PDB file of C-alpha atoms in Angstrom:
ATOM      1  CA  MET A   1       0.121   0.675   1.391  1.00  0.00           C
ATOM      2  CA  ARG A   2      -0.217  -0.895  -2.042  1.00  0.00           C
ATOM      3  CA  GLY A   3      -0.127  -4.682  -1.824  1.00  0.00           C
ATOM      4  CA  SER A   4      -0.383  -4.732   1.969  1.00  0.00           C
ATOM      5  CA  VAL A   5      -3.011  -6.323   4.174  1.00  0.00           C
ATOM      6  CA  HIS A   6      -4.018  -2.805   5.225  1.00  0.00           C
ATOM      7  CA  GLU A   7      -4.908  -1.974   1.621  1.00  0.00           C
ATOM      8  CA  LEU A   8      -6.983  -5.164   1.480  1.00  0.00           C
ATOM      9  CA  VAL A   9      -8.934  -4.205   4.618  1.00  0.00           C
ATOM     10  CA  LEU A  10      -9.515  -0.662   3.355  1.00  0.00           C
ATOM     11  CA  ARG A  11     -10.593  -1.882  -0.078  1.00  0.00           C
ATOM     12  CA  ASP A  12     -12.907  -4.693   1.033  1.00  0.00           C
ATOM     13  CA  GLN A  13     -14.038  -3.051   4.283  1.00  0.00           C
ATOM     14  CA  ARG A  14     -13.816  -6.403   6.047  1.00  0.00           C
ATOM     15  CA  LEU A  15     -12.006  -7.392   9.250  1.00  0.00           C
ATOM     16  CA  HIS A  16      -8.810  -9.407   8.759  1.00  0.00           C
ATOM     17  CA  ARG A  17      -7.319 -11.913  11.215  1.00  0.00           C
ATOM     18  CA  GLU A  18      -4.028 -13.811  11.059  1.00  0.00           C
ATOM     19  CA  PRO A  19      -1.667 -15.494  13.586  1.00  0.00           C
ATOM     20  CA  ASP A  20       1.651 -13.851  14.441  1.00  0.00           C
ATOM     21  CA  SER A  21       4.990 -15.539  15.129  1.00  0.00           C
ATOM     22  CA  GLU A  22       4.269 -15.813  18.875  1.00  0.00           C
ATOM     23  CA  GLY A  23       0.953 -17.621  18.563  1.00  0.00           C
ATOM     24  CA  ARG A  24      -1.195 -14.551  19.124  1.00  0.00           C
ATOM     25  CA  GLN A  25      -3.834 -13.133  16.763  1.00  0.00           C
ATOM     26  CA  ARG A  26      -3.296 -10.020  14.666  1.00  0.00           C
ATOM     27  CA  VAL A  27      -6.635  -8.350  13.923  1.00  0.00           C
ATOM     28  CA  ILE A  28      -7.109  -5.404  11.541  1.00  0.00           C
ATOM     29  CA  ALA A  29     -10.494  -3.705  11.192  1.00  0.00           C
ATOM     30  CA  PRO A  30     -11.644  -0.851   8.902  1.00  0.00           C
ATOM     31  CA  VAL A  31     -12.345   2.497  10.560  1.00  0.00           C
ATOM     32  CA  THR A  32     -15.142   3.893   8.397  1.00  0.00           C
ATOM     33  CA  ASN A  33     -18.154   6.124   8.871  1.00  0.00           C
ATOM     34  CA  ARG A  34     -20.883   6.228   6.183  1.00  0.00           C
ATOM     35  CA  GLY A  35     -18.376   5.475   3.467  1.00  0.00           C
ATOM     36  CA  ASP A  36     -15.740   7.891   4.798  1.00  0.00           C
ATOM     37  CA  CYS A  37     -12.745   5.548   4.841  1.00  0.00           C
ATOM     38  CA  ILE A  38     -10.611   6.977   7.642  1.00  0.00           C
ATOM     39  CA  GLY A  39      -8.095   4.207   8.289  1.00  0.00           C
ATOM     40  CA  VAL A  40      -7.666   0.915  10.124  1.00  0.00           C
ATOM     41  CA  LEU A  41      -7.536  -0.255  13.740  1.00  0.00           C
ATOM     42  CA  GLU A  42      -4.875  -2.917  14.369  1.00  0.00           C
ATOM     43  CA  MET A  43      -4.678  -5.066  17.499  1.00  0.00           C
ATOM     44  CA  THR A  44      -2.664  -8.057  18.634  1.00  0.00           C
ATOM     45  CA  LEU A  45      -4.732 -10.254  20.963  1.00  0.00           C
ATOM     46  CA  PRO A  46      -3.959 -13.445  22.943  1.00  0.00           C
ATOM     47  CA  HIS A  47      -7.009 -15.168  21.449  1.00  0.00           C
ATOM     48  CA  THR A  48     -10.060 -14.363  19.317  1.00  0.00           C
ATOM     49  CA  ASP A  49     -13.529 -15.785  18.914  1.00  0.00           C
ATOM     50  CA  GLY A  50     -16.748 -14.503  17.420  1.00  0.00           C
ATOM     51  CA  ASP A  51     -17.539 -12.237  20.365  1.00  0.00           C
ATOM     52  CA  VAL A  52     -14.051 -10.741  20.439  1.00  0.00           C
ATOM     53  CA  LEU A  53     -14.107 -10.030  16.696  1.00  0.00           C
ATOM     54  CA  ARG A  54     -17.535  -8.436  17.004  1.00  0.00           C
ATOM     55  CA  HIS A  55     -16.236  -6.174  19.780  1.00  0.00           C
ATOM     56  CA  VAL A  56     -13.203  -5.189  17.670  1.00  0.00           C
ATOM     57  CA  SER A  57     -15.484  -4.291  14.738  1.00  0.00           C
ATOM     58  CA  GLU A  58     -17.713  -2.242  17.030  1.00  0.00           C
ATOM     59  CA  ALA A  59     -14.679  -0.493  18.522  1.00  0.00           C
ATOM     60  CA  ALA A  60     -13.392   0.398  15.042  1.00  0.00           C
ATOM     61  CA  HIS A  61     -16.797   1.786  14.056  1.00  0.00           C
ATOM     62  CA  THR A  62     -16.971   3.799  17.275  1.00  0.00           C
ATOM     63  CA  LEU A  63     -13.448   5.091  16.681  1.00  0.00           C
ATOM     64  CA  ALA A  64     -14.590   6.441  13.310  1.00  0.00           C
ATOM     65  CA  TYR A  65     -17.262   8.551  15.015  1.00  0.00           C
ATOM     66  CA  ILE A  66     -14.725   9.784  17.582  1.00  0.00           C
ATOM     67  CA  ILE A  67     -12.279  10.871  14.873  1.00  0.00           C
ATOM     68  CA  VAL A  68     -15.002  12.557  12.811  1.00  0.00           C
ATOM     69  CA  THR A  69     -16.018  14.518  15.923  1.00  0.00           C
ATOM     70  CA  ASP A  70     -12.546  15.276  17.268  1.00  0.00           C
ATOM     71  CA  ARG A  71     -10.905  16.374  14.020  1.00  0.00           C
ATOM     72  CA  ARG A  72     -12.977  19.553  14.175  1.00  0.00           C
ATOM     73  CA  PHE A  73     -10.880  20.659  17.159  1.00  0.00           C
ATOM     74  CA  THR A  74      -7.316  19.674  16.257  1.00  0.00           C
ATOM     75  CA  ASP A  75      -4.761  19.562  13.448  1.00  0.00           C
ATOM     76  CA  ALA A  76      -3.437  16.199  14.661  1.00  0.00           C
ATOM     77  CA  TYR A  77      -5.275  14.188  12.024  1.00  0.00           C
ATOM     78  CA  GLN A  78      -4.169  16.585   9.273  1.00  0.00           C
ATOM     79  CA  TRP A  79      -0.547  16.129  10.381  1.00  0.00           C
ATOM     80  CA  GLY A  80      -0.969  12.377  10.238  1.00  0.00           C
ATOM     81  CA  GLN A  81      -2.474  12.396   6.735  1.00  0.00           C
ATOM     82  CA  ARG A  82      -0.102  14.773   4.981  1.00  0.00           C
ATOM     83  CA  THR A  83       3.097  13.520   3.398  1.00  0.00           C
ATOM     84  CA  THR A  84       4.045  16.745   1.563  1.00  0.00           C
ATOM     85  CA  ALA A  85       3.661  20.449   2.271  1.00  0.00           C
ATOM     86  CA  LEU A  86       0.656  22.194   0.711  1.00  0.00           C
ATOM     87  CA  THR A  87       0.854  25.407  -1.269  1.00  0.00           C
ATOM     88  CA  LEU A  88      -1.187  28.345  -0.007  1.00  0.00           C
ATOM     89  CA  ALA A  89      -3.730  27.821  -2.814  1.00  0.00           C
ATOM     90  CA  ALA A  90      -4.093  24.149  -1.896  1.00  0.00           C
ATOM     91  CA  GLU A  91      -4.496  24.987   1.793  1.00  0.00           C
ATOM     92  CA  ILE A  92      -7.304  27.417   0.956  1.00  0.00           C
ATOM     93  CA  GLN A  93      -9.098  24.991  -1.312  1.00  0.00           C
ATOM     94  CA  HIS A  94      -8.830  21.993   1.002  1.00  0.00           C
ATOM     95  CA  GLN A  95     -10.764  24.027   3.551  1.00  0.00           C
ATOM     96  CA  LEU A  96     -13.543  24.412   0.963  1.00  0.00           C
ATOM     97  CA  LEU A  97     -13.989  20.680   0.397  1.00  0.00           C
ATOM     98  CA  PRO A  98     -16.346  18.519   2.472  1.00  0.00           C
ATOM     99  CA  SER A  99     -14.530  16.820   5.346  1.00  0.00           C
ATOM    100  CA  ALA A 100     -15.476  13.405   3.919  1.00  0.00           C
ATOM    101  CA  SER A 101     -14.755  12.524   0.293  1.00  0.00           C
ATOM    102  CA  CYS A 102     -17.193   9.591   0.345  1.00  0.00           C
ATOM    103  CA  CYS A 103     -20.792   9.198   1.492  1.00  0.00           C
ATOM    104  CA  GLU A 104     -23.110   6.176   1.516  1.00  0.00           C
ATOM    105  CA  ALA A 105     -26.876   5.906   1.876  1.00  0.00           C
ATOM    106  CA  PRO A 106     -29.390   3.181   0.977  1.00  0.00           C
ATOM    107  CA  GLN A 107     -30.083   4.798  -2.413  1.00  0.00           C
ATOM    108  CA  PHE A 108     -26.565   5.773  -3.486  1.00  0.00           C
ATOM    109  CA  THR A 109     -22.823   5.752  -2.959  1.00  0.00           C
ATOM    110  CA  LEU A 110     -20.849   8.919  -3.631  1.00  0.00           C
ATOM    111  CA  ALA A 111     -17.077   9.324  -3.907  1.00  0.00           C
ATOM    112  CA  CYS A 112     -14.986  12.366  -4.880  1.00  0.00           C
ATOM    113  CA  ALA A 113     -11.332  13.033  -5.611  1.00  0.00           C
ATOM    114  CA  LEU A 114      -9.089  15.962  -6.523  1.00  0.00           C
ATOM    115  CA  VAL A 115      -5.459  15.848  -7.688  1.00  0.00           C
ATOM    116  CA  PRO A 116      -2.781  16.973  -7.206  1.00  0.00           C
ATOM    117  CA  ALA A 117      -3.482  17.188  -3.487  1.00  0.00           C
ATOM    118  CA  ASP A 118      -0.603  19.498  -2.581  1.00  0.00           C
ATOM    119  CA  ASP A 119      -0.731  22.113  -5.360  1.00  0.00           C
ATOM    120  CA  ILE A 120      -4.237  22.901  -6.555  1.00  0.00           C
ATOM    121  CA  GLY A 121      -6.073  26.018  -7.570  1.00  0.00           C
ATOM    122  CA  GLY A 122      -9.562  26.342  -8.994  1.00  0.00           C
ATOM    123  CA  ASP A 123     -11.328  22.986  -8.701  1.00  0.00           C
ATOM    124  CA  THR A 124     -13.874  22.327  -5.965  1.00  0.00           C
ATOM    125  CA  TYR A 125     -16.463  19.667  -5.304  1.00  0.00           C
ATOM    126  CA  ASP A 126     -19.239  19.819  -2.745  1.00  0.00           C
ATOM    127  CA  TYR A 127     -22.219  17.800  -1.585  1.00  0.00           C
ATOM    128  CA  SER A 128     -24.965  17.871   1.005  1.00  0.00           C
ATOM    129  CA  LEU A 129     -27.461  15.153   1.912  1.00  0.00           C
ATOM    130  CA  ASP A 130     -31.001  16.103   2.928  1.00  0.00           C
ATOM    131  CA  ARG A 131     -33.873  13.831   3.906  1.00  0.00           C
ATOM    132  CA  ASP A 132     -35.092  13.429   0.314  1.00  0.00           C
ATOM    133  CA  ALA A 133     -32.318  14.931  -1.838  1.00  0.00           C
ATOM    134  CA  LEU A 134     -28.603  14.822  -2.507  1.00  0.00           C
ATOM    135  CA  HIS A 135     -27.079  18.121  -3.653  1.00  0.00           C
ATOM    136  CA  LEU A 136     -23.873  18.029  -5.700  1.00  0.00           C
ATOM    137  CA  SER A 137     -21.614  20.600  -7.307  1.00  0.00           C
ATOM    138  CA  LEU A 138     -18.390  20.400  -9.273  1.00  0.00           C
ATOM    139  CA  THR A 139     -16.768  23.706 -10.243  1.00  0.00           C
ATOM    140  CA  ASP A 140     -13.610  24.890 -11.968  1.00  0.00           C
ATOM    141  CA  ALA A 141     -12.564  28.497 -11.330  1.00  0.00           C
ATOM    142  CA  MET A 142     -10.444  30.247 -13.943  1.00  0.00           C
ATOM    143  CA  GLY A 143      -6.712  30.454 -13.431  1.00  0.00           C
ATOM    144  CA  HIS A 144      -4.272  28.891 -11.000  1.00  0.00           C
ATOM    145  CA  ASP A 145      -2.660  29.517  -7.650  1.00  0.00           C
ATOM    146  CA  VAL A 146      -4.087  31.819  -4.993  1.00  0.00           C
ATOM    147  CA  ASP A 147      -6.251  33.945  -7.308  1.00  0.00           C
ATOM    148  CA  SER A 148      -8.191  30.906  -8.496  1.00  0.00           C
ATOM    149  CA  ALA A 149      -8.468  29.610  -4.925  1.00  0.00           C
ATOM    150  CA  LEU A 150      -9.985  32.924  -3.842  1.00  0.00           C
ATOM    151  CA  LEU A 151     -12.363  32.829  -6.812  1.00  0.00           C
ATOM    152  CA  ALA A 152     -13.359  29.277  -5.857  1.00  0.00           C
ATOM    153  CA  THR A 153     -14.023  30.507  -2.301  1.00  0.00           C
ATOM    154  CA  LEU A 154     -16.343  33.220  -3.619  1.00  0.00           C
ATOM    155  CA  LEU A 155     -18.128  30.790  -5.931  1.00  0.00           C
ATOM    156  CA  LEU A 156     -18.618  28.038  -3.378  1.00  0.00           C
ATOM    157  CA  GLY A 157     -19.710  30.513  -0.715  1.00  0.00           C
ATOM    158  CA  ALA A 158     -22.455  31.793  -3.017  1.00  0.00           C
ATOM    159  CA  LEU A 159     -23.560  28.268  -3.929  1.00  0.00           C
ATOM    160  CA  ARG A 160     -23.683  27.084  -0.325  1.00  0.00           C
ATOM    161  CA  GLY A 161     -25.466  30.220   0.823  1.00  0.00           C
ATOM    162  CA  ALA A 162     -28.181  29.729  -1.787  1.00  0.00           C
ATOM    163  CA  ARG A 163     -28.473  25.997  -1.123  1.00  0.00           C
ATOM    164  CA  ARG A 164     -28.732  26.454   2.634  1.00  0.00           C
ATOM    165  CA  THR A 165     -31.678  28.806   2.226  1.00  0.00           C
ATOM    166  CA  GLY A 166     -33.518  26.150   0.213  1.00  0.00           C
ATOM    167  CA  CYS A 167     -32.956  27.576  -3.258  1.00  0.00           C
ATOM    168  CA  HIS A 168     -33.537  25.455  -6.355  1.00  0.00           C
ATOM    169  CA  VAL A 169     -30.507  24.666  -8.560  1.00  0.00           C
ATOM    170  CA  ALA A 170     -31.480  27.396 -11.036  1.00  0.00           C
ATOM    171  CA  GLU A 171     -31.469  30.001  -8.263  1.00  0.00           C
ATOM    172  CA  GLN A 172     -28.214  28.614  -6.874  1.00  0.00           C
ATOM    173  CA  ALA A 173     -26.669  29.082 -10.310  1.00  0.00           C
ATOM    174  CA  ARG A 174     -28.062  32.613 -10.626  1.00  0.00           C
ATOM    175  CA  GLN A 175     -26.694  33.681  -7.246  1.00  0.00           C
ATOM    176  CA  ALA A 176     -23.264  32.192  -7.987  1.00  0.00           C
ATOM    177  CA  HIS A 177     -23.251  33.996 -11.340  1.00  0.00           C
ATOM    178  CA  GLN A 178     -24.202  37.307  -9.729  1.00  0.00           C
ATOM    179  CA  ALA A 179     -21.500  36.872  -7.064  1.00  0.00           C
ATOM    180  CA  LEU A 180     -18.823  36.496  -9.749  1.00  0.00           C
ATOM    181  CA  LEU A 181     -20.175  39.439 -11.741  1.00  0.00           C
ATOM    182  CA  ALA A 182     -20.138  41.606  -8.622  1.00  0.00           C
ATOM    183  CA  HIS A 183     -16.894  40.489  -6.984  1.00  0.00           C
ATOM    184  CA  GLY A 184     -14.987  38.262  -9.432  1.00  0.00           C
ATOM    185  CA  ARG A 185     -13.091  41.091 -11.203  1.00  0.00           C
ATOM    186  CA  GLY A 186     -13.952  39.756 -14.635  1.00  0.00           C
ATOM    187  CA  ALA A 187     -13.066  36.146 -13.863  1.00  0.00           C
ATOM    188  CA  MET A 188     -15.274  33.162 -14.650  1.00  0.00           C
ATOM    189  CA  ALA A 189     -15.860  29.570 -13.574  1.00  0.00           C
ATOM    190  CA  THR A 190     -17.474  26.529 -15.134  1.00  0.00           C
ATOM    191  CA  GLY A 191     -19.592  24.164 -13.104  1.00  0.00           C
ATOM    192  CA  GLN A 192     -22.368  21.629 -12.796  1.00  0.00           C
ATOM    193  CA  LEU A 193     -25.018  21.759 -10.079  1.00  0.00           C
ATOM    194  CA  LEU A 194     -27.150  18.697  -9.392  1.00  0.00           C
ATOM    195  CA  CYS A 195     -30.091  17.920  -7.164  1.00  0.00           C
ATOM    196  CA  VAL A 196     -30.758  14.183  -6.932  1.00  0.00           C
ATOM    197  CA  ASP A 197     -34.340  13.444  -5.887  1.00  0.00           C
ATOM    198  CA  LEU A 198     -33.994  10.295  -3.765  1.00  0.00           C
ATOM    199  CA  THR A 199     -37.707   9.461  -3.930  1.00  0.00           C
ATOM    200  CA  ARG A 200     -38.231   9.929  -7.691  1.00  0.00           C
ATOM    201  CA  ALA A 201     -34.800   8.742  -8.899  1.00  0.00           C
ATOM    202  CA  ARG A 202     -34.392  11.914 -10.940  1.00  0.00           C
ATOM    203  CA  ILE A 203     -31.611  14.467 -11.314  1.00  0.00           C
ATOM    204  CA  GLU A 204     -32.189  18.167 -11.901  1.00  0.00           C
ATOM    205  CA  LEU A 205     -29.034  19.688 -13.323  1.00  0.00           C
ATOM    206  CA  VAL A 206     -27.567  23.025 -14.419  1.00  0.00           C
ATOM    207  CA  ASN A 207     -24.533  22.963 -16.723  1.00  0.00           C
ATOM    208  CA  ALA A 208     -22.496  26.186 -16.817  1.00  0.00           C
ATOM    209  CA  GLY A 209     -19.939  25.621 -19.554  1.00  0.00           C
ATOM    210  CA  HIS A 210     -18.679  22.379 -18.029  1.00  0.00           C
ATOM    211  CA  PRO A 211     -17.569  19.082 -19.665  1.00  0.00           C
ATOM    212  CA  TRP A 212     -20.347  16.564 -20.176  1.00  0.00           C
ATOM    213  CA  PRO A 213     -20.729  13.804 -17.571  1.00  0.00           C
ATOM    214  CA  LEU A 214     -20.247  10.128 -18.337  1.00  0.00           C
ATOM    215  CA  ARG A 215     -22.770   7.410 -17.547  1.00  0.00           C
ATOM    216  CA  LEU A 216     -22.082   3.698 -17.183  1.00  0.00           C
ATOM    217  CA  ARG A 217     -25.346   1.830 -17.721  1.00  0.00           C
ATOM    218  CA  ASP A 218     -25.687  -1.885 -18.504  1.00  0.00           C
ATOM    219  CA  GLY A 219     -21.952  -2.093 -19.202  1.00  0.00           C
ATOM    220  CA  VAL A 220     -21.977   0.742 -21.763  1.00  0.00           C
ATOM    221  CA  VAL A 221     -20.210   4.070 -21.148  1.00  0.00           C
ATOM    222  CA  GLN A 222     -21.654   7.131 -22.868  1.00  0.00           C
ATOM    223  CA  GLU A 223     -21.371  10.882 -22.554  1.00  0.00           C
ATOM    224  CA  ILE A 224     -24.579  12.509 -21.380  1.00  0.00           C
ATOM    225  CA  PRO A 225     -25.276  15.271 -23.926  1.00  0.00           C
ATOM    226  CA  LEU A 226     -26.404  18.396 -22.109  1.00  0.00           C
ATOM    227  CA  SER A 227     -27.439  21.859 -23.137  1.00  0.00           C
ATOM    228  CA  VAL A 228     -24.722  24.282 -22.093  1.00  0.00           C
ATOM    229  CA  ASN A 229     -25.151  27.696 -20.503  1.00  0.00           C
ATOM    230  CA  LEU A 230     -22.242  30.125 -20.379  1.00  0.00           C
ATOM    231  CA  PRO A 231     -19.874  29.867 -17.394  1.00  0.00           C
ATOM    232  CA  PHE A 232     -20.584  31.685 -14.155  1.00  0.00           C
ATOM    233  CA  GLY A 233     -19.364  35.278 -14.402  1.00  0.00           C
ATOM    234  CA  VAL A 234     -19.861  35.612 -18.184  1.00  0.00           C
ATOM    235  CA  PRO A 235     -22.637  38.145 -18.922  1.00  0.00           C
ATOM    236  CA  SER A 236     -25.573  36.561 -20.748  1.00  0.00           C
ATOM    237  CA  PRO A 237     -29.256  37.406 -21.220  1.00  0.00           C
ATOM    238  CA  VAL A 238     -30.134  33.695 -21.169  1.00  0.00           C
ATOM    239  CA  PRO A 239     -31.176  32.277 -17.751  1.00  0.00           C
ATOM    240  CA  TYR A 240     -29.664  29.031 -16.498  1.00  0.00           C
ATOM    241  CA  ARG A 241     -31.584  26.058 -17.830  1.00  0.00           C
ATOM    242  CA  VAL A 242     -32.565  23.157 -15.583  1.00  0.00           C
ATOM    243  CA  GLN A 243     -32.322  19.761 -17.265  1.00  0.00           C
ATOM    244  CA  GLU A 244     -33.586  16.406 -16.002  1.00  0.00           C
ATOM    245  CA  LEU A 245     -31.933  12.995 -16.086  1.00  0.00           C
ATOM    246  CA  ASP A 246     -33.426   9.683 -15.053  1.00  0.00           C
ATOM    247  CA  LEU A 247     -31.649   7.183 -12.828  1.00  0.00           C
ATOM    248  CA  ARG A 248     -31.856   3.408 -12.952  1.00  0.00           C
ATOM    249  CA  PRO A 249     -30.526   0.976 -10.349  1.00  0.00           C
ATOM    250  CA  GLY A 250     -26.966   0.096 -11.311  1.00  0.00           C
ATOM    251  CA  ASP A 251     -26.216   3.451 -12.981  1.00  0.00           C
ATOM    252  CA  ARG A 252     -22.815   5.008 -12.391  1.00  0.00           C
ATOM    253  CA  ILE A 253     -22.578   8.748 -13.127  1.00  0.00           C
ATOM    254  CA  ILE A 254     -19.158  10.393 -13.484  1.00  0.00           C
ATOM    255  CA  LEU A 255     -18.711  14.171 -13.224  1.00  0.00           C
ATOM    256  CA  LEU A 256     -15.286  15.556 -14.066  1.00  0.00           C
ATOM    257  CA  THR A 257     -13.335  18.741 -14.689  1.00  0.00           C
ATOM    258  CA  ASP A 258     -11.325  19.392 -17.852  1.00  0.00           C
ATOM    259  CA  GLY A 259      -8.122  18.424 -16.057  1.00  0.00           C
ATOM    260  CA  MET A 260      -9.267  14.814 -16.420  1.00  0.00           C
ATOM    261  CA  GLN A 261      -9.287  15.151 -20.227  1.00  0.00           C
ATOM    262  CA  ASP A 262      -6.846  17.882 -21.316  1.00  0.00           C
ATOM    263  CA  ARG A 263      -3.173  17.768 -22.308  1.00  0.00           C
ATOM    264  CA  GLU A 264      -1.396  14.576 -21.218  1.00  0.00           C
ATOM    265  CA  ALA A 265      -4.556  13.358 -19.463  1.00  0.00           C
ATOM    266  CA  ALA A 266      -6.231  13.000 -22.872  1.00  0.00           C
ATOM    267  CA  SER A 267      -4.219   9.805 -23.393  1.00  0.00           C
ATOM    268  CA  VAL A 268      -6.289   8.077 -20.669  1.00  0.00           C
ATOM    269  CA  ASP A 269      -9.271   6.219 -22.112  1.00  0.00           C
ATOM    270  CA  LEU A 270     -11.798   6.963 -19.389  1.00  0.00           C
ATOM    271  CA  SER A 271     -14.494   4.803 -20.988  1.00  0.00           C
ATOM    272  CA  VAL A 272     -12.285   1.718 -20.974  1.00  0.00           C
ATOM    273  CA  LEU A 273     -11.199   2.417 -17.395  1.00  0.00           C
ATOM    274  CA  LEU A 274     -14.805   2.848 -16.252  1.00  0.00           C
ATOM    275  CA  ARG A 275     -15.795  -0.485 -17.761  1.00  0.00           C
ATOM    276  CA  ARG A 276     -12.756  -2.132 -16.194  1.00  0.00           C
ATOM    277  CA  THR A 277     -13.609  -0.776 -12.723  1.00  0.00           C
ATOM    278  CA  ARG A 278     -17.391  -1.195 -12.936  1.00  0.00           C
ATOM    279  CA  HIS A 279     -17.448  -3.825 -10.170  1.00  0.00           C
ATOM    280  CA  LEU A 280     -15.325  -1.761  -7.776  1.00  0.00           C
ATOM    281  CA  HIS A 281     -16.576   0.515  -5.034  1.00  0.00           C
ATOM    282  CA  ALA A 282     -17.028   4.149  -6.123  1.00  0.00           C
ATOM    283  CA  ARG A 283     -14.149   5.070  -3.805  1.00  0.00           C
ATOM    284  CA  GLN A 284     -11.794   2.736  -5.679  1.00  0.00           C
ATOM    285  CA  THR A 285     -13.075   3.922  -9.045  1.00  0.00           C
ATOM    286  CA  VAL A 286     -12.242   7.592  -8.443  1.00  0.00           C
ATOM    287  CA  GLN A 287      -8.846   6.524  -7.144  1.00  0.00           C
ATOM    288  CA  SER A 288      -8.225   4.483 -10.306  1.00  0.00           C
ATOM    289  CA  LEU A 289      -9.284   7.386 -12.535  1.00  0.00           C
ATOM    290  CA  THR A 290      -7.123   9.993 -10.805  1.00  0.00           C
ATOM    291  CA  GLU A 291      -4.134   7.623 -10.558  1.00  0.00           C
ATOM    292  CA  ALA A 292      -4.365   6.980 -14.309  1.00  0.00           C
ATOM    293  CA  VAL A 293      -4.353  10.736 -14.980  1.00  0.00           C
ATOM    294  CA  LYS A 294      -1.399  11.255 -12.632  1.00  0.00           C
ATOM    295  CA  ASP A 295       0.519   8.454 -14.355  1.00  0.00           C
ATOM    296  CA  ALA A 296      -0.193  10.000 -17.765  1.00  0.00           C
ATOM    297  CA  CYS A 297       1.187  13.299 -16.452  1.00  0.00           C
ATOM    298  CA  GLN A 298       4.329  11.676 -14.955  1.00  0.00           C
ATOM    299  CA  GLY A 299       2.887  12.115 -11.488  1.00  0.00           C
ATOM    300  CA  ARG A 300       2.301  15.896 -11.688  1.00  0.00           C
ATOM    301  CA  PRO A 301      -0.818  17.055 -13.574  1.00  0.00           C
ATOM    302  CA  ARG A 302      -0.331  20.635 -14.782  1.00  0.00           C
ATOM    303  CA  ASP A 303      -4.030  21.325 -14.199  1.00  0.00           C
ATOM    304  CA  ASP A 304      -6.358  20.379 -11.382  1.00  0.00           C
ATOM    305  CA  ALA A 305      -8.227  17.155 -12.098  1.00  0.00           C
ATOM    306  CA  SER A 306     -11.420  16.418 -10.174  1.00  0.00           C
ATOM    307  CA  VAL A 307     -13.923  13.602 -10.417  1.00  0.00           C
ATOM    308  CA  ILE A 308     -17.176  12.657  -8.699  1.00  0.00           C
ATOM    309  CA  CYS A 309     -18.612   9.147  -8.932  1.00  0.00           C
ATOM    310  CA  LEU A 310     -22.285   8.625  -8.102  1.00  0.00           C
ATOM    311  CA  ASP A 311     -23.576   5.037  -7.934  1.00  0.00           C
ATOM    312  CA  TRP A 312     -27.345   4.757  -7.898  1.00  0.00           C
ATOM    313  CA  HIS A 313     -28.769   1.739  -6.067  1.00  0.00           C
ATOM    314  CA  GLY A 314     -32.437   2.739  -5.885  1.00  0.00           C
ATOM    315  CA  GLY A 315     -33.842   0.954  -2.851  1.00  0.00           C
ATOM    316  CA  ILE A 316     -35.580   2.905  -0.100  1.00  0.00           C
ATOM    317  CA  GLY A 317     -37.417   5.810  -1.629  1.00  0.00           C
ATOM    318  CA  GLY A 318     -35.978   5.066  -5.104  1.00  0.00           C
ATOM    319  CA  ASN A 319     -37.236   2.876  -7.919  1.00  0.00           C
TER     320      ASN A 319
END
């Protein structure tokens, strides 16, 4: 859709209206739910005014809720989205990912991406929004293909199980580590676990052998230096350390896996690209980052490449 009016509507999230050759009105509206950009609704109408356009916008918003509800019961939307066949590993891992790759709230905007979409093995991202906290994880299981997808399933299952019983990030990390020691057959995984306190504008974070995040603040991109624990599944007498980061309105935090920086992807200057895209929506930023990595790898990254973009607005409950 590059260069089309549909791309414009999806990017700007604004209704578009134009006359057609027969004197009618072509109206295109974004179909989006809490930042989850699902598609567009296109209509050709005999005439439009303010009330009609308002009704079209409301219909598009309602359609988003219908699709979000209905796609739990059918493969129809998956068929419509896929342009290539998925490997078995990719099919397994796509079932691990949240159904929406973007989420918006008054305090933040979150967007995630994973490439290549049709042949992945090892990378997973996850998030969950509570009343006062946003939970995030980005993990990279050792290996490729089905074995790494199964390891990612074990890892994410342990993390979600701990999180859903109210465990702190340190306990989530411990349980994930124990799951890999017990069932991972000697394999390991790196990862970062974050709990964003929406009322205090603070992040509590565990770093298990994972690449450092990037932060764009006041136009300057810097790595966030973190203490590093060993990866999940590697025996160690040292408990997982919880570190704290502050958030300021306007901050953009980037979490990434090593596929965004290794081999051919190393030729992409992520800092320059982050500065260049600083005014774009988080959804467009992760797309720009992953597209740049794909281009550097001639369209086929040899390793999974995942990225999470967290924009902090502050606002309600924040500072």
